[in-house]
C-alpha angles and dihedrals in degrees: 000000000000121000119191122213090256091055091047089050091052090048089052091056094047099044103029099032088226130136112247114212115175111189122209109280093022094096116076120187114191096152120141093012096128090245120170096190140018107286115246096215099072108143116248090233093060114128098167124038124183114195097158125141098026133110102259104145097170137031118203139196111279096024090117101032090112092060106056091159095057114142104157123047127173117187098156124141096026106115086244112187107168140025120189115239092239096045095113097039088105095050107063092161096057109134108157122046126175115191097155125138096030134113102253107153116198127042091193093059105052093126094164088077090072089078095041099074094142095060114135099173126029126179117192099154123136099029130125097268112150096186131030093226105140115209127232091262089074089065088065093063093091094159095051114130103164128038123180115187146145140193139165095245132036118191139176111282095022091117099040092109091062096043091108095047117099103219126187093206142004117199119197121195105203116206125199118285093028115187109209127178115206112249095028094123096053093097094054114105102196134129096217134035121195117193116195113196118208110187085322128130123221114287105215094206092051092048091048092051092045092054090048099047110033133062092210126034127185126187118195133191093013107164101157140009097070089135089061091047091050090047092053091050091049090051094045109041089154111061140146095240112100098172120048120183126183113188138175090023138156115201141160117247091242093053091044096053092044091049091051095046090053095041091052089064095054128086090257107123101192125039119183131181115192131184092001125176110203115207126195096015118204131273094189137034117286124220114258126202111257096216135024141191090202112095104196137031124188127186113187129183098352123172132187118227095209133059095205113075141096109275090189091056091052093046091048092057095053098041091051096052106127095231131121096227121040124181131177107177137181090359125131099239113147099191142021125205129219122258114262092232137011105309126220091213113126101178130032126186117187097161124158097014130116101257121157133207091272096071118133090012134096135199120239111182106309093335130092112223113209124214114262102167100078093079094134094053112119102166129037125178119191097160122155100015136120096271115146118165116057093192091057090048089056088058091049092059101031093106095049090102095179096047111129105157124046124177116194097155125141094030128120096245131182133180119217097194097254124133114282118219108203122168109259091233094071111119104154124047132174115198097156123146094015103123091243126160130209089280088081089078087073091060102049127116110250096225096063118137100175124031127182114196099152121146098024135117099262113143100172139014105232117230095201096073124101116275121268092212096181100042109124102162127042121179113196098156117150098018132117101261115152098192143013114281119242119245099226089104094044107043094166097047111144102164127037120180118192104157119154100013131126098270110147100168113003113214105232088193088073088069094060092099093045092095097164099033109135106164128046128171118190098151125140096029125138096254119195107215101218135116092285090067097057097093092050092050089051088055091053093048092048088051090052090051091045091237096118125080087220120075111215104210120226092010124185105001098061099043116092139158116254098178141072097043095233090059098044113140091008112139113256091227090064094051114098137167123179121248090243094058093050103039109076095197093046091045091050091047091047091052102034100042095056090038091050091046090049092049093048090047091050092047092049092045091048090048091049093048096035089234093159089058092049091047091049092050093047091048092052091047091052091048091050091050090047093051091047091055098042104036113102110211118195115227092233089058090062097052108125094009110137105156136056091219145000113221119216117191144145119264087239089066097046094109092058091047094051098039100039116010101045092036092058099038105040131058124010092334096062109002093216131127110230126193117210139159104261096047108031107030109110114231115238095032122102119256091249091052091049092048093050092046093050093048091050093050094050130077092209137026117216116200118198102211121206140133088273092051094061090051094054117095092198092053087055091053091049090051090049095051093044093052091049091047090054092051093049092051093043092232134108102242102161123106118187121206115190107210094183136001108293113186117203093244091063092060111089116240091242087067091067090140091059091049090050093049093049089053093045104035129061107236131202118240120214105234120222091208109089090212088068097051096088092056091046093054092043090053093047093047090050090053092051104037115110140136115271126199113271090003131112109203124167128201 
């Protein structure tokens, strides 16, 4: 019997209740290496060593001194003859030792066990032990939980040295020609006895003692002798054994049914048949006991050796067993009949069979007769079968008026939209791994309290369905949900499980109506770490700080970003975006309010400092300078030009012209030659002739605009002649100076030329602020400065 390190590790967990953690490099497998001795190069870190199937005939002191941490040792199938008494002196942590299938001779002389006081599991089966007499060294194994052993003879007192040990299990391998003395097992203090038959019929004395001493009895490899077993049960209806298991068996149908009918009348509470081969199956119904003291019956992995028999007769026997718990598991039954009369069965488990939608029903003519005799049934498990139509299944169970728990998981279920007829008593339902869509919500019993729909194809929980007013737990793990469901349909929901769905940014607002929700699991979803996830992360953080009424399961270790790529696999708890960057209104306010304030401040400051005016003046000055540099003037255009500018103004503005304009443009201040009425008009000529002469002799014409200007007829003539002079020369020679504000509506319509010029020309405004006068005169001089024939004027 070969046990791998993994099996030994599992045994450790079951028997010792300890956690087995084998680190890399701690497992050493030297099995089937043709070794003749224990290798000397075992690594010091070894915890598990497998030396099985070699040729190690002897183990000596010091063979394991290099592995002081050894806990698991397998030396089975070696032909081992001798083990030194001090062999395990160097391995104080040894817990699991397999010495099976060797040729050790004497159970009373296994002195090496003196130094193996920490053993939890010991296997000495299939050696050359003649008698089962255990030596005194076995009494030192105070931690021993499992002992596997075998011998040709078992006598009274053979187990006295382990009488004080509290074993979990004792396994006896019985070889042929077993000699057993009645009463030999009385000294064994173990909860479970496993008897493995090897070409050995049932020993009535052994069976009688087993049923009297042990709480749990298992018989393996029983191929004959069922008559003796049945006889012992008939003789001993009152026994200590409460759990009887018969596994790896081959039995005729007649012997099986007789054995069960007798066993049901004993004090045995649990009867289990595992890996059963049924020979000579029935053609007709078999009598079934009407009452039973046994509570549960389990048939696991049963096969029938013949193809010709009555399936209905076989099904009728099992469904009519008068037990409270009935289980037929991992057996290829395709149908199950209905009990003939009201059944006492409370729980039925037909998991991992091949049942179809027709179970429990029968056809009479053209009518389907539903089962009405399972009225005491409270729990029904039909997981992992060939069930298809959930609506038909509701009809199969509609008369099970006490049914509370129904398991239909691991079936390929569909819903055709027809009315479902569930019993009103149903409170727990498992529809996991069924390939169902959201339509299933239209076929659910209204009294459900717990619903398992994990591993289906549900993408949304519809809100238009009727309310499940009692539902407290909803499992939707491993579906296709894209958002959290709302609780309007489940007002009493306390637990919501949504692990491994398609939730990118769960809307926490959907939980507003979940007033009593306490547990939520949204782990292992493809979270998109953007602004829309902020509220959900807040929920997780509040859960971590225990400030939220909702507990977010598996937070924070199973919550990671999936998108964007640069944040993939980053923990959600470490993802953070400010409120400003996620709130559009706040972001707009944060940007626009300061920007608006800045703009207003700049406008006010500019208005206070007249910056627009300065900018306008500077711009005009730059344009004037640019024109002066780039304009190409033909010599013939300057013939007769004597003045830089002719000034046209109203007589009402003469003081300003004399005191300011001429003062800043002529002489040393300005260096310009200005033509104006009082100085340059020739006496004797008409005004019109003087105006035309002055315009022709000047490169520019400066018009001083004011309210008085637009009322002067002569100013209008001057403007008219100047504009025509500019057109004839092909140059723009008019400069407008606005002495005071002059709105368009104050200009008479007959002065259309003036209106057009004010719209087309940039004019200079006379500033009232004295601080601006220097810039004004500099700008005006720049606009007028030019080279005149036979003149030398500097800027």
